[in-house]
Short mmCIF file of C-alpha atoms in Angstrom, two decimals:
data_model
loop_
_atom_site.label_atom_id
_atom_site.label_comp_id
_atom_site.label_asym_id
_atom_site.label_seq_id
_atom_site.Cartn_x
_atom_site.Cartn_y
_atom_site.Cartn_z
CA VAL A 1 -11.46 -1.04 -12.44
CA GLY A 2 -7.69 -0.62 -11.68
CA ASP A 3 -7.88 0.00 -7.96
CA ALA A 4 -10.71 0.22 -5.44
CA PHE A 5 -10.37 1.42 -1.70
CA PRO A 6 -13.16 1.15 0.75
CA ASP A 7 -13.30 4.20 3.26
CA PRO A 8 -12.22 2.76 6.43
CA SER A 9 -14.78 4.66 8.49
CA ASP A 10 -17.52 4.12 6.14
CA ALA A 11 -17.86 1.00 4.09
CA MET A 12 -20.66 2.57 2.22
CA ARG A 13 -18.06 5.02 0.49
CA VAL A 14 -15.81 3.39 -2.06
CA LEU A 15 -12.91 4.90 -4.19
CA ALA A 16 -12.52 3.31 -7.57
CA VAL A 17 -9.89 4.01 -10.22
CA ALA A 18 -10.85 3.07 -13.87
CA GLN A 19 -10.45 4.19 -17.38
CA ALA A 20 -12.88 6.66 -19.14
CA GLU A 21 -13.14 9.23 -21.96
CA VAL A 22 -11.46 12.28 -20.44
CA THR A 23 -11.22 14.78 -23.15
CA HIS A 24 -13.86 16.01 -25.64
CA ALA A 25 -11.52 14.79 -28.50
CA GLY A 26 -11.86 11.36 -27.34
CA LEU A 27 -8.86 10.77 -25.41
CA TRP A 28 -8.89 8.15 -22.53
CA GLY A 29 -7.27 8.34 -19.37
CA ASP A 30 -7.48 7.48 -15.67
CA VAL A 31 -10.20 8.76 -13.38
CA VAL A 32 -11.14 8.38 -9.75
CA ALA A 33 -14.86 8.18 -8.91
CA MET A 34 -16.68 7.93 -5.42
CA SER A 35 -19.51 5.62 -4.69
CA ASP A 36 -22.05 6.30 -1.64
CA ASP A 37 -23.78 2.86 -1.75
CA ALA A 38 -21.00 0.36 -1.44
CA GLY A 39 -19.96 0.30 -5.25
CA ARG A 40 -23.49 -0.17 -6.72
CA THR A 41 -23.29 3.24 -8.47
CA PHE A 42 -20.67 5.79 -8.73
CA GLY A 43 -20.66 9.53 -9.17
CA ALA A 44 -18.83 12.09 -11.75
CA PRO A 45 -15.14 11.59 -11.65
CA LEU A 46 -13.30 13.34 -8.57
CA PHE A 47 -9.83 13.36 -10.60
CA GLN A 48 -8.99 12.47 -14.21
CA THR A 49 -5.73 12.65 -16.21
CA ALA A 50 -4.66 11.70 -19.53
CA THR A 51 -1.16 12.09 -19.08
CA GLU A 52 -0.45 9.72 -15.79
CA SER A 53 -1.54 6.51 -14.61
CA ILE A 54 -3.23 6.24 -11.26
CA THR A 55 -1.51 3.18 -9.39
CA SER A 56 -3.41 3.47 -6.12
CA ALA A 57 -6.04 5.37 -3.96
CA GLU A 58 -6.49 5.81 -0.21
CA ILE A 59 -8.81 7.73 2.34
CA ALA A 60 -7.49 8.54 5.65
CA ARG A 61 -9.09 6.50 8.48
CA SER A 62 -8.57 9.60 11.12
CA ASP A 63 -9.88 12.29 8.57
CA PRO A 64 -12.40 10.83 5.85
CA ARG A 65 -11.87 14.21 3.87
CA ARG A 66 -8.20 13.45 3.28
CA MET A 67 -7.78 11.57 0.03
CA TYR A 68 -4.80 10.53 -1.65
CA LEU A 69 -3.60 9.29 -5.21
CA SER A 70 -0.46 7.80 -6.53
CA LEU A 71 0.60 8.52 -10.30
CA SER A 72 3.19 7.69 -12.62
CA GLY A 73 3.95 9.66 -15.74
CA VAL A 74 2.85 7.79 -18.95
CA GLN A 75 5.91 9.03 -21.01
CA LEU A 76 8.94 8.95 -18.61
CA GLY A 77 7.57 7.47 -15.31
CA GLU A 78 7.75 10.61 -13.16
CA PRO A 79 6.13 9.80 -9.51
CA TYR A 80 3.39 12.07 -8.34
CA LEU A 81 1.44 12.27 -5.41
CA ALA A 82 -2.18 13.79 -5.44
CA ARG A 83 -3.80 15.12 -2.17
CA SER A 84 -7.17 16.47 -1.30
CA LYS A 85 -8.45 17.53 2.04
CA ASN A 86 -12.12 18.03 1.19
CA SER A 87 -13.01 14.72 -0.07
CA GLY A 88 -12.10 15.30 -3.67
CA ALA A 89 -13.61 18.45 -4.46
CA THR A 90 -10.19 20.07 -5.08
CA TRP A 91 -6.56 18.41 -5.70
CA GLU A 92 -3.06 19.38 -5.32
CA LYS A 93 -0.51 17.26 -7.23
CA LEU A 94 3.24 17.11 -6.08
CA ALA A 95 6.08 15.95 -8.37
CA LEU A 96 8.34 13.54 -6.33
CA ASN A 97 11.33 13.37 -8.43
CA SER A 98 13.47 15.75 -6.60
CA GLN A 99 12.86 13.65 -3.34
CA LEU A 100 12.67 10.06 -4.69
CA GLY A 101 15.45 10.58 -7.52
CA ASP A 102 15.45 11.16 -11.49
CA GLU A 103 14.98 7.49 -12.63
CA PRO A 104 11.50 6.27 -13.91
CA LEU A 105 9.49 5.16 -10.85
CA THR A 106 6.45 3.46 -10.08
CA THR A 107 4.89 4.54 -6.63
CA ARG A 108 2.08 3.13 -4.65
CA ILE A 109 0.59 3.95 -1.52
CA LEU A 110 1.00 1.06 0.90
CA SER A 111 -0.82 2.83 3.76
CA VAL A 112 -1.93 5.99 5.37
CA ASP A 113 -1.28 5.96 9.19
CA PRO A 114 -4.66 5.35 10.72
CA GLN A 115 -3.63 7.83 13.42
CA ASP A 116 -2.23 10.64 11.55
CA ALA A 117 -3.67 11.50 8.23
CA ASP A 118 -0.46 13.45 7.30
CA THR A 119 1.65 10.41 7.35
CA LEU A 120 1.88 8.06 4.39
CA TYR A 121 3.96 4.96 3.54
CA LEU A 122 4.89 4.40 -0.11
CA ARG A 123 6.45 1.60 -2.15
CA THR A 124 8.57 2.92 -5.01
CA SER A 125 9.74 0.22 -7.91
CA GLY A 126 12.32 1.09 -10.40
CA ALA A 127 15.26 -0.56 -12.25
CA ALA A 128 17.55 -0.38 -9.11
CA GLY A 129 15.00 -2.36 -6.80
CA ASP A 130 12.18 -1.29 -4.46
CA ALA A 131 12.20 1.21 -1.68
CA LEU A 132 10.05 2.18 1.13
CA ALA A 133 9.33 5.98 1.10
CA ILE A 134 7.62 7.93 4.24
CA THR A 135 6.24 11.40 4.40
CA ARG A 136 4.93 12.92 7.46
CA ASP A 137 3.54 16.24 5.89
CA ARG A 138 1.29 14.97 3.22
CA GLY A 139 4.03 14.63 0.52
CA THR A 140 5.55 17.73 0.71
CA THR A 141 8.92 16.16 2.01
CA MET A 142 9.58 12.56 1.90
CA ARG A 143 12.38 10.59 2.71
CA ILE A 144 13.43 6.97 1.48
CA ALA A 145 13.46 4.83 4.96
CA LEU A 146 14.36 1.36 3.45
CA GLN A 147 15.72 0.22 0.15
CA SER A 148 16.62 -3.08 -1.57
CA GLU A 149 17.80 -4.43 -4.79
CA ALA A 150 14.90 -7.18 -4.44
CA LYS A 151 11.12 -6.53 -4.76
CA MET A 152 9.03 -5.67 -1.80
CA SER A 153 7.01 -8.72 -1.06
CA ALA A 154 5.38 -7.65 2.16
CA PHE A 155 4.34 -4.58 4.35
CA LEU A 156 2.33 -4.26 7.40
CA LEU A 157 1.71 -1.31 9.75
CA ARG A 158 0.70 -2.61 12.93
CA SER A 159 -1.75 -1.40 15.44
CA ASN A 160 1.05 -0.84 17.82
CA GLY A 161 3.21 1.12 15.59
CA ASP A 162 5.53 -1.29 14.39
CA VAL A 163 6.39 -1.30 10.69
CA ARG A 164 7.45 -4.69 9.10
CA VAL A 165 8.75 -4.99 5.72
CA ALA A 166 9.99 -8.11 3.75
CA PHE A 167 11.56 -8.55 0.22
CA ASP A 168 11.36 -11.30 -2.12
CA ASP A 169 15.15 -12.21 -1.67
CA GLY A 170 14.25 -13.46 1.93
CA SER A 171 15.32 -10.30 3.78
CA ALA A 172 13.09 -8.48 6.39
CA PHE A 173 13.04 -5.65 8.52
CA VAL A 174 11.01 -4.18 11.41
CA SER A 175 10.83 -0.58 13.09
CA ARG A 176 9.57 -0.17 16.51
CA ASP A 177 8.98 3.62 15.75
CA ARG A 178 6.51 4.09 13.01
CA GLY A 179 9.30 3.89 10.41
CA GLY A 180 12.05 5.95 12.10
CA GLU A 181 14.66 3.42 12.21
CA PHE A 182 14.66 -0.27 10.75
CA GLN A 183 16.64 -3.25 12.34
CA ARG A 184 16.99 -6.70 10.25
CA TRP A 185 14.01 -8.91 11.37
CA SER A 186 14.75 -12.72 11.04
CA ALA A 187 11.18 -14.43 10.41
CA GLY A 188 12.89 -17.66 9.48
CA PHE A 189 10.95 -18.14 6.04
CA HIS A 190 10.26 -16.01 3.02
CA VAL A 191 7.44 -13.53 3.89
CA ARG A 192 5.16 -13.07 0.90
CA ALA A 193 2.37 -11.13 2.71
CA LEU A 194 1.61 -9.85 6.31
CA ALA A 195 -1.85 -9.13 8.25
CA GLU A 196 -2.65 -8.51 11.73
CA ARG A 197 -5.88 -9.80 13.64
CA GLU A 198 -6.55 -9.08 17.36
CA GLY A 199 -2.87 -8.87 18.04
CA ALA A 200 -1.87 -11.97 16.21
CA LEU A 201 0.43 -11.72 13.24
CA TYR A 202 -0.38 -13.91 10.14
CA ALA A 203 2.18 -14.26 7.21
CA SER A 204 2.03 -16.11 3.97
CA ALA A 205 5.14 -18.01 2.87
CA ASP A 206 6.65 -19.44 -0.17
CA SER A 207 5.16 -22.96 0.01
CA ARG A 208 7.85 -24.59 -2.31
CA MET A 209 10.99 -23.27 -0.43
CA ASP A 210 9.45 -23.02 3.13
CA GLY A 211 7.27 -26.14 3.13
CA PHE A 212 4.05 -24.09 4.27
CA ALA A 213 1.91 -21.55 3.00
CA ILE A 214 0.49 -19.60 6.26
CA ALA A 215 2.16 -19.09 9.51
CA LEU A 216 0.93 -17.47 12.65
CA SER A 217 2.69 -15.52 15.54
CA ARG A 218 1.32 -14.58 18.68
CA ASP A 219 4.23 -12.99 20.09
CA GLY A 220 4.61 -9.92 17.82
CA GLY A 221 6.64 -11.88 15.09
CA GLU A 222 9.44 -13.23 17.28
CA HIS A 223 8.50 -16.90 16.41
CA PHE A 224 5.85 -18.36 13.75
CA GLU A 225 4.35 -21.66 13.64
CA PRO A 226 3.01 -22.89 10.24
CA LEU A 227 -0.72 -22.87 10.17
CA LEU A 228 -1.38 -24.11 6.76
CA ARG A 229 0.39 -26.57 4.27
CA LEU A 230 -0.95 -26.98 0.58
CA GLU A 231 -0.88 -30.59 0.98
CA GLN A 232 -3.50 -30.42 3.60
CA LEU A 233 -5.94 -28.78 1.07
CA SER A 234 -8.12 -31.31 -0.70
CA GLY A 235 -10.25 -31.06 -3.86
CA PRO A 236 -13.89 -30.50 -4.34
CA PRO A 237 -16.12 -33.24 -2.46
CA ARG A 238 -17.21 -35.90 -4.81
CA CYS A 239 -21.10 -36.06 -5.93
CA GLY A 240 -23.23 -38.81 -4.68
#
């Protein structure tokens, strides 16, 4: 299994990306299948391809019938987005070259906006670096909202609509309008991952450079306090 995505509105439904035989001639490729029993069993493939690699799969929280796949051409690295509005019964595949550039790119869906099933946030990766791309019409049009020569290390769409993005060179950015405009954000450390729980922000850091592994913010990311240092961890308890 290359990727799996539980339905945000029904944990029993799970999308999985895997490799399987996709032609009668024995050619293998990527397939997407759905489970209705929390991953115990899967039905017949909803989507299959022998010419692209499926890099991510997502289901919209606000409309579970909406499904999205990101794909990358096996030969030339052309980026694609596949979309379904009927739970995978039919799909429409969109080429993204003209909107994202002609260079080989790998695209991955970072998030489908939980309030708007038409809005997607994607990460694009290429020789020139990484970028955040946003579409508000299911991929019909797409714009680059943020670009860096570094690799993207963290992304978070908060419950209040703030978007936070960090790169592995230590730079970080925040948008207060769901990705419309971005400003520099000084977290004070190298952000490697972000998560939100009950309004609090959790961030993982570079333990070697920052001196801690996990930090916590209770003021929306303005200030962080170290929560965990690796030296606080002990090995397994001794027997006897």
